[in-house]
Amino acid sequence: MKAAVAAFSEKGIETARAVARLLGADVWVPARYARPGLRVIEPSLNEWAGARFADCGALVFVSACGIAVRAIAPFVRSKAEDPAVVVLDEAGENVISLLSGHLGGANELAKEIAAAVGGRAVITTATDVRGVTAVDSWAVAHDCAVENVHAVKEISSAALAGREIGVAVTEELTPAPWPVTLWLRPRVLTLGVGCKRGVEFAALAEAAEEFLEEAGVSPLSLAAVASIDIKKDEAAIIKLAEI
């Protein structure tokens, strides 16, 4: 997972370096702290955060929570899209999972960072506090795509209340077995693809979609797209494998 670490003080830079080593990430700082081995946040913190939201799976702020909240606020969309955001103080004492704790992995990331810097992971999601398995965290841990993210809240609320919940883990397209069913699609399928040289991507994508529908399986369960070696440079196949 690509990550970025930002720090805003001399002490914070020291802590950020430790976090960056753990994550294999760059440390970003305001221009006044520029030096070799550090990258400069520019042209503004908000624009930097927006760019990182687009190209990173995790953002780590070594700062006050307020700095992080104001930086990311314009770009927060949904638990299905947002990267993990973790905030820790410059001494590394408190490591806070701020955003996308389950699907984005911020809770686990906070625990890893806390262990590395000798701090305490601060987790506030109700399921974790109560010791109840979070279905979206389970999905991430078992490499499943969540098909209907909107149902996560209802399912989690039911689990916290001790009620029965309905979670279907299957690549097959079948009728929902429960009134409220959370569909988890395990990434276990490989799609074999062949095509004429120079085929349009739209045509190939439509054919793939129709095939999967006829086969009765979810495209979210695709783990890979495969073809013969002479097609390794075929643009449409490469694009299909990327979506």
GROMACS .gro file of C-alpha atoms in nm, residues 35-224:
model
  190
   35ARG     CA    1   1.634   1.940   0.354
   36PRO     CA    2   1.776   1.637   0.173
   37GLY     CA    3   1.568   1.327   0.219
   38LEU     CA    4   1.244   1.518   0.280
   39ARG     CA    5   0.977   1.620   0.032
   40VAL     CA    6   0.807   1.959   0.037
   41ILE     CA    7   0.432   2.002   0.083
   42GLU     CA    8   0.325   2.234  -0.196
   43PRO     CA    9   0.158   2.445  -0.319
   44SER     CA   10  -0.066   2.420  -0.010
   45LEU     CA   11  -0.152   2.158   0.249
   46ASN     CA   12  -0.507   2.119   0.115
   47GLU     CA   13  -0.388   2.065  -0.242
   48TRP     CA   14  -0.123   1.822  -0.120
   49ALA     CA   15  -0.384   1.627   0.076
   50GLY     CA   16  -0.613   1.613  -0.226
   51ALA     CA   17  -0.336   1.469  -0.443
   52ARG     CA   18  -0.245   1.213  -0.180
   53PHE     CA   19  -0.611   1.110  -0.140
   54ALA     CA   20  -0.603   1.024  -0.509
   55ASP     CA   21  -0.275   0.829  -0.521
   56CYS     CA   22  -0.220   0.680  -0.173
   57GLY     CA   23  -0.383   0.408   0.031
   58ALA     CA   24  -0.279   0.571   0.359
   59LEU     CA   25  -0.198   0.919   0.491
   60VAL     CA   26  -0.019   0.964   0.822
   61PHE     CA   27  -0.009   1.304   0.991
   62VAL     CA   28   0.240   1.366   1.270
   63SER     CA   29   0.049   1.662   1.403
   64ALA     CA   30  -0.252   1.780   1.597
   65CYS     CA   31  -0.579   1.619   1.484
   66GLY     CA   32  -0.710   1.959   1.379
   67ILE     CA   33  -0.442   2.000   1.115
   68ALA     CA   34  -0.528   1.663   0.963
   69VAL     CA   35  -0.904   1.719   0.977
   70ARG     CA   36  -0.886   2.057   0.804
   71ALA     CA   37  -0.649   1.919   0.540
   72ILE     CA   38  -0.859   1.618   0.440
   73ALA     CA   39  -1.212   1.753   0.496
   74PRO     CA   40  -1.280   1.861   0.134
   75PHE     CA   41  -1.185   1.519   0.001
   76VAL     CA   42  -1.369   1.278   0.231
   77ARG     CA   43  -1.621   1.079   0.028
   78SER     CA   44  -1.718   0.738   0.170
   79LYS     CA   45  -1.581   0.441   0.358
   80ALA     CA   46  -1.559   0.254   0.029
   81GLU     CA   47  -1.335   0.518  -0.133
   82ASP     CA   48  -1.138   0.701   0.135
   83PRO     CA   49  -0.780   0.603   0.218
   84ALA     CA   50  -0.673   0.523   0.572
   85VAL     CA   51  -0.585   0.835   0.771
   86VAL     CA   52  -0.385   0.807   1.093
   87VAL     CA   53  -0.273   1.092   1.320
   88LEU     CA   54  -0.007   1.075   1.590
   89ASP     CA   55   0.142   1.337   1.814
   90GLU     CA   56   0.505   1.437   1.757
   91ALA     CA   57   0.622   1.225   2.052
   92GLY     CA   58   0.445   0.918   1.913
   93GLU     CA   59   0.250   0.861   2.234
   94ASN     CA   60  -0.099   0.851   2.083
   95VAL     CA   61  -0.162   0.700   1.741
   96ILE     CA   62  -0.518   0.774   1.632
   97SER     CA   63  -0.715   0.594   1.363
   98LEU     CA   64  -0.896   0.896   1.218
   99LEU     CA   65  -1.061   0.782   0.896
  100SER     CA   66  -1.146   0.459   0.715
  101GLY     CA   67  -1.070   0.238   1.012
  102HIS     CA   68  -1.208  -0.085   0.869
  103LEU     CA   69  -1.218  -0.096   0.488
  104GLY     CA   70  -0.923   0.141   0.455
  105GLY     CA   71  -0.726  -0.041   0.725
  106ALA     CA   72  -0.659   0.262   0.948
  107ASN     CA   73  -0.724   0.067   1.269
  108GLU     CA   74  -0.465  -0.197   1.190
  109LEU     CA   75  -0.226   0.066   1.059
  110ALA     CA   76  -0.256   0.261   1.384
  111LYS     CA   77  -0.171  -0.053   1.580
  112GLU     CA   78   0.134  -0.122   1.362
  113ILE     CA   79   0.262   0.234   1.394
  114ALA     CA   80   0.203   0.238   1.770
  115ALA     CA   81   0.404  -0.081   1.809
  116ALA     CA   82   0.687   0.065   1.600
  117VAL     CA   83   0.714   0.398   1.785
  118GLY     CA   84   0.626   0.275   2.133
  119GLY     CA   85   0.292   0.453   2.150
  120ARG     CA   86  -0.070   0.367   2.214
  121ALA     CA   87  -0.317   0.296   1.934
  122VAL     CA   88  -0.638   0.495   1.980
  123ILE     CA   89  -0.928   0.309   1.817
  124THR     CA   90  -1.281   0.449   1.846
  125THR     CA   91  -1.492   0.228   1.618
  126ALA     CA   92  -1.769   0.068   1.826
  127THR     CA   93  -1.714  -0.289   1.711
  128ASP     CA   94  -1.348  -0.278   1.808
  129VAL     CA   95  -1.421  -0.117   2.145
  130ARG     CA   96  -1.687  -0.380   2.219
  131GLY     CA   97  -1.482  -0.672   2.088
  132VAL     CA   98  -1.735  -0.751   1.814
  133THR     CA   99  -1.605  -0.865   1.476
  134ALA     CA  100  -1.643  -0.587   1.220
  135VAL     CA  101  -1.767  -0.741   0.898
  136ASP     CA  102  -1.586  -0.487   0.681
  137SER     CA  103  -1.257  -0.552   0.860
  138TRP     CA  104  -1.316  -0.926   0.818
  139ALA     CA  105  -1.371  -0.868   0.448
  140VAL     CA  106  -1.040  -0.684   0.410
  141ALA     CA  107  -0.852  -0.949   0.610
  142HIS     CA  108  -0.992  -1.226   0.389
  143ASP     CA  109  -0.950  -1.041   0.056
  144CYS     CA  110  -1.318  -0.994  -0.012
  145ALA     CA  111  -1.478  -0.702  -0.192
  146VAL     CA  112  -1.785  -0.552  -0.024
  147GLU     CA  113  -2.056  -0.531  -0.289
  148ASN     CA  114  -2.319  -0.327  -0.101
  149VAL     CA  115  -2.124  -0.101   0.133
  150HIS     CA  116  -2.443   0.080   0.237
  151ALA     CA  117  -2.547  -0.234   0.429
  152VAL     CA  118  -2.235  -0.236   0.649
  153LYS     CA  119  -2.380   0.015   0.896
  154GLU     CA  120  -2.704  -0.180   0.943
  155ILE     CA  121  -2.522  -0.512   0.975
  156SER     CA  122  -2.274  -0.370   1.228
  157SER     CA  123  -2.553  -0.212   1.432
  158ALA     CA  124  -2.734  -0.546   1.445
  159ALA     CA  125  -2.417  -0.725   1.553
  160LEU     CA  126  -2.357  -0.471   1.830
  161ALA     CA  127  -2.716  -0.522   1.950
  162GLY     CA  128  -2.668  -0.898   1.960
  163ARG     CA  129  -2.914  -0.963   1.678
  164GLU     CA  130  -2.869  -1.213   1.398
  165ILE     CA  131  -2.701  -1.079   1.086
  166GLY     CA  132  -2.687  -1.196   0.726
  167VAL     CA  133  -2.349  -1.206   0.553
  168ALA     CA  134  -2.309  -1.397   0.228
  169VAL     CA  135  -1.952  -1.482   0.122
  170THR     CA  136  -1.971  -1.610  -0.233
  171GLU     CA  137  -1.872  -1.529  -0.588
  172GLU     CA  138  -2.205  -1.664  -0.715
  173LEU     CA  139  -2.491  -1.432  -0.812
  174THR     CA  140  -2.780  -1.575  -0.611
  175PRO     CA  141  -3.097  -1.438  -0.452
  176ALA     CA  142  -3.044  -1.270  -0.116
  177PRO     CA  143  -3.097  -1.528   0.161
  178TRP     CA  144  -3.187  -1.270   0.429
  179PRO     CA  145  -3.393  -0.948   0.434
  180VAL     CA  146  -3.073  -0.752   0.484
  181THR     CA  147  -2.776  -0.932   0.328
  182LEU     CA  148  -2.422  -0.803   0.317
  183TRP     CA  149  -2.257  -0.946   0.007
  184LEU     CA  150  -1.885  -1.019   0.034
  185ARG     CA  151  -1.720  -1.127  -0.289
  186PRO     CA  152  -1.401  -1.331  -0.237
  187ARG     CA  153  -1.136  -1.252  -0.498
  188VAL     CA  154  -1.086  -1.608  -0.619
  189LEU     CA  155  -1.155  -1.601  -0.994
  190THR     CA  156  -0.928  -1.561  -1.295
  191LEU     CA  157  -1.079  -1.450  -1.624
  192GLY     CA  158  -0.918  -1.590  -1.937
  193VAL     CA  159  -0.929  -1.340  -2.224
  194GLY     CA  160  -0.859  -1.362  -2.594
  195CYS     CA  161  -0.919  -1.096  -2.860
  196LYS     CA  162  -0.825  -0.968  -3.202
  197ARG     CA  163  -0.527  -0.735  -3.223
  198GLY     CA  164  -0.627  -0.373  -3.160
  199VAL     CA  165  -0.975  -0.450  -3.024
  200GLU     CA  166  -1.155  -0.154  -2.867
  201PHE     CA  167  -1.159  -0.164  -2.488
  202ALA     CA  168  -1.534  -0.095  -2.472
  203ALA     CA  169  -1.607  -0.403  -2.683
  204LEU     CA  170  -1.379  -0.626  -2.474
  205ALA     CA  171  -1.522  -0.495  -2.146
  206GLU     CA  172  -1.878  -0.552  -2.266
  207ALA     CA  173  -1.794  -0.909  -2.372
  208ALA     CA  174  -1.632  -0.979  -2.035
  209GLU     CA  175  -1.930  -0.838  -1.847
  210GLU     CA  176  -2.174  -1.047  -2.049
  211PHE     CA  177  -1.965  -1.363  -1.996
  212LEU     CA  178  -1.949  -1.316  -1.619
  213GLU     CA  179  -2.322  -1.250  -1.602
  214GLU     CA  180  -2.398  -1.566  -1.801
  215ALA     CA  181  -2.162  -1.760  -1.575
  216GLY     CA  182  -2.352  -1.630  -1.274
  217VAL     CA  183  -2.053  -1.481  -1.092
  218SER     CA  184  -1.970  -1.136  -0.963
  219PRO     CA  185  -1.700  -0.934  -1.139
  220LEU     CA  186  -1.591  -0.821  -0.791
  221SER     CA  187  -1.458  -1.174  -0.737
  222LEU     CA  188  -1.202  -1.139  -1.016
  223ALA     CA  189  -0.848  -1.168  -0.885
  224ALA     CA  190  -0.675  -1.163  -1.222
   0.00000   0.00000   0.00000
